[in-house]
Structures are given as structure tokens and as C-alpha cells.
Amino acid sequence: TPPTILATIGADGCFEGMFRECNSLKYIPQIRLNDIPKNGCYCMFYGCTSLTTIPSFSFNYIGNQGCFSMFQGCTSLESFGEFKVNTFDYRSCYQMLKGCTKLTYFPPISQGTLADGCLCSLFDECTALETPPALPLTKLAENCYSQMFRGCTNLKVAPVLPATTLAYECYAGMFENCSNLTVTPELPVTTLAISCYEGMFKGCTS
């Protein structure tokens, strides 16, 4: 049973690696911070192989690498209840769910101001993910979706990509090695950015 965490104001690295590789942990404690500081939840639940669901993930702001690899390697994690972030910072959710090989559901990423690399590699190697979350945001940031679904070998239909403002490498490698992807999105943007589509469908053999 994890401890009750009453803190409402964090500090850099405050929860870094706190429950790392706690293989019997079945649920996470409530995190009451509105703002996640730099490295605040870095690898906090990394390798917690008994976690099955995250009921709520709602923050005003996630700082520089604030949730970097937070749930990486949680191989029993199947779903998220909600995902709400108002403002992302540099690589704030980088590789957050990498290697969550049972993840089948993630809610829409429908709000927030994106930042450089903020959702890069978010679902990297989530091999059970069939239905991607909706991505309705229209203004992208550098590398924000790069390698987002890399190695999602069960993904068959890509999400709609309605963004009208692109940025450097924003979609680079987004669907790399999605070997069962058969339905690709329309790309309606008329003004492109440097390397915005670089390797977007690399290794999509279907």
C-alpha cells in the first residue's frame, strides 16, 4: 500500500524514482500538486509491473522532464481514466508510457499548450495499443509528436491530424515500425516546417 501524499507544492525532482520497480504496487497514490516541477515525477513508477490502471492524470503544468518515463515499463498497465494538462514544458511526458505492452486505451489529448518534445515517444513500444487517442490540437511544437507511436505493432488506424500550424520535426517518426498500420491520416496543412514529416511512416510494412 503506497503512503498518502498530502503535499500540494512540489520541488525539482521531488518524487523522482520514488516507487521505481515496486513490482507489487497495484495502485498509485493521489498526487495533489497542480504544477509538476522539473523532474518532479521522473521515473516515479518506472517498472511497476503490477499497476493496471491510472484513474486520473490532471495537472495545470508539467515542467521540464516532469513526467519523463513516469510509467515506463509498467507492463500490466491497461488504461488511463483521464489526461488533462494545461501547459506542457520541454520533454514533459517523454517516454512516459514506453513499453507499457498491455495498454489498450488512452483518453483524448484535447487541451494544453504543447512544448518541444513534450509527447515524444509517449507510446513507444505499446504493442497492444489498437486505437490511438484523439489529437485535436491545432498548433504543434518542435518534436511534440515525434516517435509518438513508434513500435505500436497492433495499431491499424492512425488518428486524425487536424493541426494547422506545424513545427520542426513535429511528426518525425510518429508511426515508425507500426507494422500493421493500414489507414493513414489526411495531411491537410499547406505550409510545412523543416523535417516535419521525416520518417513519419518508416517501417510501416502493411
C-alpha atoms as an extended CHARMM CRD file, in Angstrom:
* protein
*
       206  EXT
         1         1  THR       CA              0.0000000000        0.0000000000        0.0000000000  PROA      1               0.0000000000
         2         2  PRO       CA              1.5530000000        3.3280000000       -1.0140000000  PROA      2               0.0000000000
         3         3  PRO       CA              1.6830000000        6.1870000000        1.5000000000  PROA      3               0.0000000000
         4         4  THR       CA             -0.7630000000        9.0820000000        1.4240000000  PROA      4               0.0000000000
         5         5  ILE       CA              0.9490000000       12.1270000000       -0.0830000000  PROA      5               0.0000000000
         6         6  LEU       CA             -0.5270000000       15.3990000000        1.1890000000  PROA      6               0.0000000000
         7         7  ALA       CA              1.9260000000       17.8250000000       -0.4360000000  PROA      7               0.0000000000
         8         8  THR       CA              0.4150000000       20.4610000000       -2.7260000000  PROA      8               0.0000000000
         9         9  ILE       CA              3.6060000000       22.3450000000       -3.6510000000  PROA      9               0.0000000000
        10        10  GLY       CA              6.4880000000       20.4200000000       -5.1910000000  PROA      10              0.0000000000
        11        11  ALA       CA             10.1840000000       20.9990000000       -5.8430000000  PROA      11              0.0000000000
        12        12  ASP       CA             12.5940000000       19.8920000000       -8.5420000000  PROA      12              0.0000000000
        13        13  GLY       CA             12.9860000000       16.1060000000       -8.5130000000  PROA      13              0.0000000000
        14        14  CYS       CA             10.6660000000       15.7490000000       -5.5180000000  PROA      14              0.0000000000
        15        15  PHE       CA              9.1990000000       12.3440000000       -6.4830000000  PROA      15              0.0000000000
        16        16  GLU       CA             11.9840000000       11.1590000000       -8.7800000000  PROA      16              0.0000000000
        17        17  GLY       CA             12.1500000000        7.3460000000       -8.7790000000  PROA      17              0.0000000000
        18        18  MET       CA             10.0320000000        7.2050000000       -5.6300000000  PROA      18              0.0000000000
        19        19  PHE       CA              8.3460000000        3.8580000000       -6.3920000000  PROA      19              0.0000000000
        20        20  ARG       CA             10.7000000000        2.6670000000       -9.1090000000  PROA      20              0.0000000000
        21        21  GLU       CA             10.4820000000       -1.1080000000       -9.6880000000  PROA      21              0.0000000000
        22        22  CYS       CA              7.9810000000       -1.6500000000       -6.8560000000  PROA      22              0.0000000000
        23        23  ASN       CA              6.6970000000       -4.7390000000       -8.6060000000  PROA      23              0.0000000000
        24        24  SER       CA              3.7910000000       -5.3960000000       -6.1940000000  PROA      24              0.0000000000
        25        25  LEU       CA              2.3640000000       -1.8470000000       -6.3020000000  PROA      25              0.0000000000
        26        26  LYS       CA             -1.2120000000       -2.1380000000       -7.6350000000  PROA      26              0.0000000000
        27        27  TYR       CA             -2.3980000000        1.4640000000       -7.4730000000  PROA      27              0.0000000000
        28        28  ILE       CA             -0.8040000000        4.8700000000       -7.2950000000  PROA      28              0.0000000000
        29        29  PRO       CA             -1.2780000000        7.4310000000       -4.5330000000  PROA      29              0.0000000000
        30        30  GLN       CA             -3.0840000000       10.6610000000       -5.3350000000  PROA      30              0.0000000000
        31        31  ILE       CA             -0.6910000000       13.3690000000       -6.4740000000  PROA      31              0.0000000000
        32        32  ARG       CA             -2.1490000000       16.6450000000       -5.2330000000  PROA      32              0.0000000000
        33        33  LEU       CA              0.2540000000       19.0220000000       -6.9810000000  PROA      33              0.0000000000
        34        34  ASN       CA             -1.2870000000       21.3870000000       -9.5220000000  PROA      34              0.0000000000
        35        35  ASP       CA              2.1270000000       22.0060000000      -11.0800000000  PROA      35              0.0000000000
        36        36  ILE       CA              4.7300000000       19.2940000000      -11.5950000000  PROA      36              0.0000000000
        37        37  PRO       CA              8.2000000000       20.8720000000      -11.3160000000  PROA      37              0.0000000000
        38        38  LYS       CA             11.3260000000       19.9740000000      -13.2700000000  PROA      38              0.0000000000
        39        39  ASN       CA             11.9890000000       16.2240000000      -12.9550000000  PROA      39              0.0000000000
        40        40  GLY       CA              9.2280000000       16.1620000000      -10.3380000000  PROA      40              0.0000000000
        41        41  CYS       CA              7.8210000000       12.7310000000      -11.2590000000  PROA      41              0.0000000000
        42        42  TYR       CA             10.7850000000       11.5000000000      -13.2810000000  PROA      42              0.0000000000
        43        43  CYS       CA             10.6370000000        7.6550000000      -13.3710000000  PROA      43              0.0000000000
        44        44  MET       CA              8.2970000000        7.7830000000      -10.3650000000  PROA      44              0.0000000000
        45        45  PHE       CA              6.5780000000        4.4580000000      -11.1690000000  PROA      45              0.0000000000
        46        46  TYR       CA              9.1120000000        3.0910000000      -13.6320000000  PROA      46              0.0000000000
        47        47  GLY       CA              8.8740000000       -0.7090000000      -13.8460000000  PROA      47              0.0000000000
        48        48  CYS       CA              5.8740000000       -1.0630000000      -11.5090000000  PROA      48              0.0000000000
        49        49  THR       CA              4.7130000000       -4.1850000000      -13.2770000000  PROA      49              0.0000000000
        50        50  SER       CA              1.5260000000       -4.7430000000      -11.2100000000  PROA      50              0.0000000000
        51        51  LEU       CA             -0.1400000000       -1.3810000000      -11.9760000000  PROA      51              0.0000000000
        52        52  THR       CA             -3.2080000000       -1.9130000000      -14.1870000000  PROA      52              0.0000000000
        53        53  THR       CA             -4.8950000000        1.4890000000      -14.4290000000  PROA      53              0.0000000000
        54        54  ILE       CA             -4.3250000000        5.1920000000      -13.7870000000  PROA      54              0.0000000000
        55        55  PRO       CA             -7.6930000000        6.7130000000      -12.7690000000  PROA      55              0.0000000000
        56        56  SER       CA             -6.7130000000       10.3720000000      -13.1460000000  PROA      56              0.0000000000
        57        57  PHE       CA             -3.8350000000       12.3940000000      -14.5930000000  PROA      57              0.0000000000
        58        58  SER       CA             -4.7610000000       16.0590000000      -14.3150000000  PROA      58              0.0000000000
        59        59  PHE       CA             -2.2800000000       18.9210000000      -13.8590000000  PROA      59              0.0000000000
        60        60  ASN       CA             -2.1220000000       22.6110000000      -14.6630000000  PROA      60              0.0000000000
        61        61  TYR       CA              1.5430000000       22.4960000000      -15.6850000000  PROA      61              0.0000000000
        62        62  ILE       CA              4.2000000000       19.8300000000      -16.1920000000  PROA      62              0.0000000000
        63        63  GLY       CA              7.7370000000       21.1860000000      -16.0810000000  PROA      63              0.0000000000
        64        64  ASN       CA             10.9490000000       20.2640000000      -17.8710000000  PROA      64              0.0000000000
        65        65  GLN       CA             11.0180000000       16.4360000000      -17.9870000000  PROA      65              0.0000000000
        66        66  GLY       CA              8.4760000000       16.4880000000      -15.1760000000  PROA      66              0.0000000000
        67        67  CYS       CA              6.8790000000       13.1380000000      -16.0480000000  PROA      67              0.0000000000
        68        68  PHE       CA              9.7550000000       11.6910000000      -18.0800000000  PROA      68              0.0000000000
        69        69  SER       CA              9.4090000000        7.8510000000      -18.1330000000  PROA      69              0.0000000000
        70        70  MET       CA              6.9200000000        8.1110000000      -15.2680000000  PROA      70              0.0000000000
        71        71  PHE       CA              5.2070000000        4.8000000000      -16.1040000000  PROA      71              0.0000000000
        72        72  GLN       CA              7.7900000000        3.2870000000      -18.4390000000  PROA      72              0.0000000000
        73        73  GLY       CA              7.8770000000       -0.4910000000      -18.2700000000  PROA      73              0.0000000000
        74        74  CYS       CA              4.5620000000       -0.8190000000      -16.3990000000  PROA      74              0.0000000000
        75        75  THR       CA              3.7970000000       -3.9470000000      -18.3560000000  PROA      75              0.0000000000
        76        76  SER       CA              0.3630000000       -4.6310000000      -16.7790000000  PROA      76              0.0000000000
        77        77  LEU       CA             -0.9910000000       -1.1010000000      -17.3000000000  PROA      77              0.0000000000
        78        78  GLU       CA             -4.1060000000       -1.2680000000      -19.4810000000  PROA      78              0.0000000000
        79        79  SER       CA             -5.8350000000        2.1230000000      -19.3580000000  PROA      79              0.0000000000
        80        80  PHE       CA             -5.9570000000        5.7590000000      -18.2570000000  PROA      80              0.0000000000
        81        81  GLY       CA             -9.1030000000        7.3540000000      -16.8320000000  PROA      81              0.0000000000
        82        82  GLU       CA             -8.3560000000       10.9100000000      -17.9630000000  PROA      82              0.0000000000
        83        83  PHE       CA             -5.4710000000       13.0170000000      -19.2250000000  PROA      83              0.0000000000
        84        84  LYS       CA             -5.6840000000       16.7700000000      -18.7210000000  PROA      84              0.0000000000
        85        85  VAL       CA             -2.7170000000       19.1470000000      -18.8500000000  PROA      85              0.0000000000
        86        86  ASN       CA             -2.9850000000       22.8830000000      -19.4710000000  PROA      86              0.0000000000
        87        87  THR       CA              0.6680000000       23.6360000000      -20.2110000000  PROA      87              0.0000000000
        88        88  PHE       CA              3.4970000000       21.2900000000      -21.1690000000  PROA      88              0.0000000000
        89        89  ASP       CA              7.2050000000       22.0930000000      -20.9080000000  PROA      89              0.0000000000
        90        90  TYR       CA             10.2680000000       20.5970000000      -22.6070000000  PROA      90              0.0000000000
        91        91  ARG       CA             10.0040000000       16.7910000000      -22.8390000000  PROA      91              0.0000000000
        92        92  SER       CA              7.4830000000       16.8740000000      -20.0160000000  PROA      92              0.0000000000
        93        93  CYS       CA              5.9150000000       13.4790000000      -20.8740000000  PROA      93              0.0000000000
        94        94  TYR       CA              8.7800000000       11.9940000000      -22.8860000000  PROA      94              0.0000000000
        95        95  GLN       CA              8.6170000000        8.1600000000      -22.9700000000  PROA      95              0.0000000000
        96        96  MET       CA              6.0360000000        8.3390000000      -20.2010000000  PROA      96              0.0000000000
        97        97  LEU       CA              4.3810000000        5.0570000000      -21.2370000000  PROA      97              0.0000000000
        98        98  LYS       CA              7.2000000000        3.4100000000      -23.1470000000  PROA      98              0.0000000000
        99        99  GLY       CA              6.9980000000       -0.3550000000      -23.0230000000  PROA      99              0.0000000000
       100       100  CYS       CA              3.5190000000       -0.4930000000      -21.4770000000  PROA      100             0.0000000000
       101       101  THR       CA              2.8050000000       -3.5750000000      -23.5390000000  PROA      101             0.0000000000
       102       102  LYS       CA             -0.7910000000       -4.1410000000      -22.3290000000  PROA      102             0.0000000000
       103       103  LEU       CA             -2.0350000000       -0.5780000000      -22.7720000000  PROA      103             0.0000000000
       104       104  THR       CA             -5.1800000000       -0.6100000000      -24.9200000000  PROA      104             0.0000000000
       105       105  TYR       CA             -6.8610000000        2.7080000000      -24.0590000000  PROA      105             0.0000000000
       106       106  PHE       CA             -5.7080000000        6.2890000000      -23.6020000000  PROA      106             0.0000000000
       107       107  PRO       CA             -8.1080000000        9.2780000000      -23.4770000000  PROA      107             0.0000000000
       108       108  PRO       CA             -8.0410000000       12.1750000000      -25.9520000000  PROA      108             0.0000000000
       109       109  ILE       CA             -5.1900000000       14.6600000000      -25.6470000000  PROA      109             0.0000000000
       110       110  SER       CA             -7.5540000000       17.5290000000      -26.2470000000  PROA      110             0.0000000000
       111       111  GLN       CA             -6.2010000000       20.5120000000      -24.3490000000  PROA      111             0.0000000000
       112       112  GLY       CA             -2.9980000000       22.2270000000      -23.4120000000  PROA      112             0.0000000000
       113       113  THR       CA             -0.1730000000       24.2550000000      -24.8950000000  PROA      113             0.0000000000
       114       114  LEU       CA              2.4460000000       21.9290000000      -26.3680000000  PROA      114             0.0000000000
       115       115  ALA       CA              6.2160000000       22.3160000000      -25.9970000000  PROA      115             0.0000000000
       116       116  ASP       CA              9.3920000000       20.9240000000      -27.5550000000  PROA      116             0.0000000000
       117       117  GLY       CA              9.3180000000       17.1130000000      -27.3330000000  PROA      117             0.0000000000
       118       118  CYS       CA              6.5310000000       17.1270000000      -24.7590000000  PROA      118             0.0000000000
       119       119  LEU       CA              4.7980000000       13.9580000000      -26.0280000000  PROA      119             0.0000000000
       120       120  CYS       CA              7.7460000000       12.4720000000      -27.8950000000  PROA      120             0.0000000000
       121       121  SER       CA              7.8200000000        8.6510000000      -27.6900000000  PROA      121             0.0000000000
       122       122  LEU       CA              4.7830000000        8.7170000000      -25.3920000000  PROA      122             0.0000000000
       123       123  PHE       CA              3.5050000000        5.3120000000      -26.5810000000  PROA      123             0.0000000000
       124       124  ASP       CA              6.8140000000        3.8830000000      -27.7810000000  PROA      124             0.0000000000
       125       125  GLU       CA              6.5570000000        0.0640000000      -27.8870000000  PROA      125             0.0000000000
       126       126  CYS       CA              2.9720000000       -0.0360000000      -26.5750000000  PROA      126             0.0000000000
       127       127  THR       CA              2.4100000000       -3.1610000000      -28.6250000000  PROA      127             0.0000000000
       128       128  ALA       CA             -1.2310000000       -3.7680000000      -27.5770000000  PROA      128             0.0000000000
       129       129  LEU       CA             -2.4920000000       -0.2820000000      -28.4870000000  PROA      129             0.0000000000
       130       130  GLU       CA             -5.0500000000       -0.6330000000      -31.2970000000  PROA      130             0.0000000000
       131       131  THR       CA             -6.9720000000        2.6380000000      -31.0250000000  PROA      131             0.0000000000
       132       132  PRO       CA             -4.8830000000        5.7890000000      -30.6280000000  PROA      132             0.0000000000
       133       133  PRO       CA             -6.1120000000        8.7670000000      -28.6220000000  PROA      133             0.0000000000
       134       134  ALA       CA             -7.6490000000       11.7100000000      -30.4460000000  PROA      134             0.0000000000
       135       135  LEU       CA             -5.1580000000       14.5180000000      -31.1230000000  PROA      135             0.0000000000
       136       136  PRO       CA             -7.3450000000       17.5620000000      -31.9000000000  PROA      136             0.0000000000
       137       137  LEU       CA             -4.8310000000       20.3050000000      -31.0270000000  PROA      137             0.0000000000
       138       138  THR       CA             -4.1510000000       22.6010000000      -33.9840000000  PROA      138             0.0000000000
       139       139  LYS       CA             -0.8640000000       24.2870000000      -33.0070000000  PROA      139             0.0000000000
       140       140  LEU       CA              2.1250000000       21.9790000000      -32.6970000000  PROA      140             0.0000000000
       141       141  ALA       CA              5.6010000000       22.4300000000      -31.1920000000  PROA      141             0.0000000000
       142       142  GLU       CA              9.0230000000       21.1060000000      -32.1640000000  PROA      142             0.0000000000
       143       143  ASN       CA              9.2070000000       17.3040000000      -31.8700000000  PROA      143             0.0000000000
       144       144  CYS       CA              5.9200000000       17.2840000000      -29.9530000000  PROA      144             0.0000000000
       145       145  TYR       CA              4.5920000000       14.0910000000      -31.5910000000  PROA      145             0.0000000000
       146       146  SER       CA              7.8640000000       12.6500000000      -32.8690000000  PROA      146             0.0000000000
       147       147  GLN       CA              8.1140000000        8.8540000000      -32.4750000000  PROA      147             0.0000000000
       148       148  MET       CA              4.8600000000        9.0360000000      -30.5260000000  PROA      148             0.0000000000
       149       149  PHE       CA              3.5940000000        5.6170000000      -31.6650000000  PROA      149             0.0000000000
       150       150  ARG       CA              6.9040000000        4.0440000000      -32.6200000000  PROA      150             0.0000000000
       151       151  GLY       CA              6.7560000000        0.2720000000      -32.4340000000  PROA      151             0.0000000000
       152       152  CYS       CA              2.9980000000        0.1240000000      -31.7760000000  PROA      152             0.0000000000
       153       153  THR       CA              2.7130000000       -3.0440000000      -33.8240000000  PROA      153             0.0000000000
       154       154  ASN       CA             -1.0170000000       -3.5410000000      -33.1610000000  PROA      154             0.0000000000
       155       155  LEU       CA             -2.0170000000       -0.0640000000      -34.3590000000  PROA      155             0.0000000000
       156       156  LYS       CA             -4.0800000000       -0.3060000000      -37.5430000000  PROA      156             0.0000000000
       157       157  VAL       CA             -5.7220000000        3.1210000000      -37.9200000000  PROA      157             0.0000000000
       158       158  ALA       CA             -3.8700000000        6.3880000000      -37.3430000000  PROA      158             0.0000000000
       159       159  PRO       CA             -5.5580000000        9.2670000000      -35.5010000000  PROA      159             0.0000000000
       160       160  VAL       CA             -6.8990000000       12.2870000000      -37.3580000000  PROA      160             0.0000000000
       161       161  LEU       CA             -4.2430000000       15.0210000000      -37.5200000000  PROA      161             0.0000000000
       162       162  PRO       CA             -6.0710000000       18.3640000000      -37.8700000000  PROA      162             0.0000000000
       163       163  ALA       CA             -3.1640000000       20.6340000000      -36.8920000000  PROA      163             0.0000000000
       164       164  THR       CA             -2.8360000000       23.7710000000      -38.9870000000  PROA      164             0.0000000000
       165       165  THR       CA              0.4500000000       25.0650000000      -37.5450000000  PROA      165             0.0000000000
       166       166  LEU       CA              3.4160000000       22.6940000000      -37.7570000000  PROA      166             0.0000000000
       167       167  ALA       CA              6.8980000000       22.8980000000      -36.2320000000  PROA      167             0.0000000000
       168       168  TYR       CA             10.3370000000       21.3670000000      -36.6720000000  PROA      168             0.0000000000
       169       169  GLU       CA             10.1330000000       17.5380000000      -36.6870000000  PROA      169             0.0000000000
       170       170  CYS       CA              6.6690000000       17.6590000000      -35.1200000000  PROA      170             0.0000000000
       171       171  TYR       CA              5.6030000000       14.3720000000      -36.7660000000  PROA      171             0.0000000000
       172       172  ALA       CA              9.0570000000       12.8470000000      -37.3130000000  PROA      172             0.0000000000
       173       173  GLY       CA              8.9650000000        9.0760000000      -36.9170000000  PROA      173             0.0000000000
       174       174  MET       CA              5.4700000000        9.3030000000      -35.4800000000  PROA      174             0.0000000000
       175       175  PHE       CA              4.3710000000        5.8730000000      -36.7530000000  PROA      175             0.0000000000
       176       176  GLU       CA              7.7840000000        4.2950000000      -37.2050000000  PROA      176             0.0000000000
       177       177  ASN       CA              7.6390000000        0.4840000000      -37.2430000000  PROA      177             0.0000000000
       178       178  CYS       CA              3.8630000000        0.3760000000      -36.8630000000  PROA      178             0.0000000000
       179       179  SER       CA              3.9440000000       -2.7550000000      -38.9660000000  PROA      179             0.0000000000
       180       180  ASN       CA              0.1410000000       -3.3080000000      -39.0630000000  PROA      180             0.0000000000
       181       181  LEU       CA             -0.8790000000        0.2790000000      -39.8480000000  PROA      181             0.0000000000
       182       182  THR       CA             -3.1620000000        0.2740000000      -42.8850000000  PROA      182             0.0000000000
       183       183  VAL       CA             -5.1690000000        3.5310000000      -42.5650000000  PROA      183             0.0000000000
       184       184  THR       CA             -3.1170000000        6.7240000000      -42.6430000000  PROA      184             0.0000000000
       185       185  PRO       CA             -4.3410000000       10.2400000000      -41.7990000000  PROA      185             0.0000000000
       186       186  GLU       CA             -5.0460000000       13.0610000000      -44.2120000000  PROA      186             0.0000000000
       187       187  LEU       CA             -2.3630000000       15.7370000000      -44.0260000000  PROA      187             0.0000000000
       188       188  PRO       CA             -4.2310000000       18.9800000000      -44.7920000000  PROA      188             0.0000000000
       189       189  VAL       CA             -1.5190000000       21.5410000000      -43.9780000000  PROA      189             0.0000000000
       190       190  THR       CA             -0.4130000000       23.7410000000      -46.8730000000  PROA      190             0.0000000000
       191       191  THR       CA              2.6350000000       25.3200000000      -45.1840000000  PROA      191             0.0000000000
       192       192  LEU       CA              5.1600000000       22.8180000000      -43.8990000000  PROA      192             0.0000000000
       193       193  ALA       CA              8.0060000000       23.0330000000      -41.3650000000  PROA      193             0.0000000000
       194       194  ILE       CA             11.5770000000       21.7270000000      -41.5250000000  PROA      194             0.0000000000
       195       195  SER       CA             11.6450000000       17.9020000000      -41.3170000000  PROA      195             0.0000000000
       196       196  CYS       CA              8.0250000000       17.8900000000      -40.1470000000  PROA      196             0.0000000000
       197       197  TYR       CA              7.2240000000       14.5440000000      -41.8290000000  PROA      197             0.0000000000
       198       198  GLU       CA             10.6890000000       12.9930000000      -41.6140000000  PROA      198             0.0000000000
       199       199  GLY       CA             10.4140000000        9.1860000000      -41.3190000000  PROA      199             0.0000000000
       200       200  MET       CA              6.7660000000        9.5350000000      -40.3350000000  PROA      200             0.0000000000
       201       201  PHE       CA              5.7790000000        6.1110000000      -41.7170000000  PROA      201             0.0000000000
       202       202  LYS       CA              9.1710000000        4.4230000000      -41.7300000000  PROA      202             0.0000000000
       203       203  GLY       CA              8.8440000000        0.6620000000      -41.4010000000  PROA      203             0.0000000000
       204       204  CYS       CA              5.0510000000        0.6010000000      -41.8480000000  PROA      204             0.0000000000
       205       205  THR       CA              5.1800000000       -2.6040000000      -43.8360000000  PROA      205             0.0000000000
       206       206  SER       CA              1.4230000000       -3.0750000000      -44.2230000000  PROA      206             0.0000000000
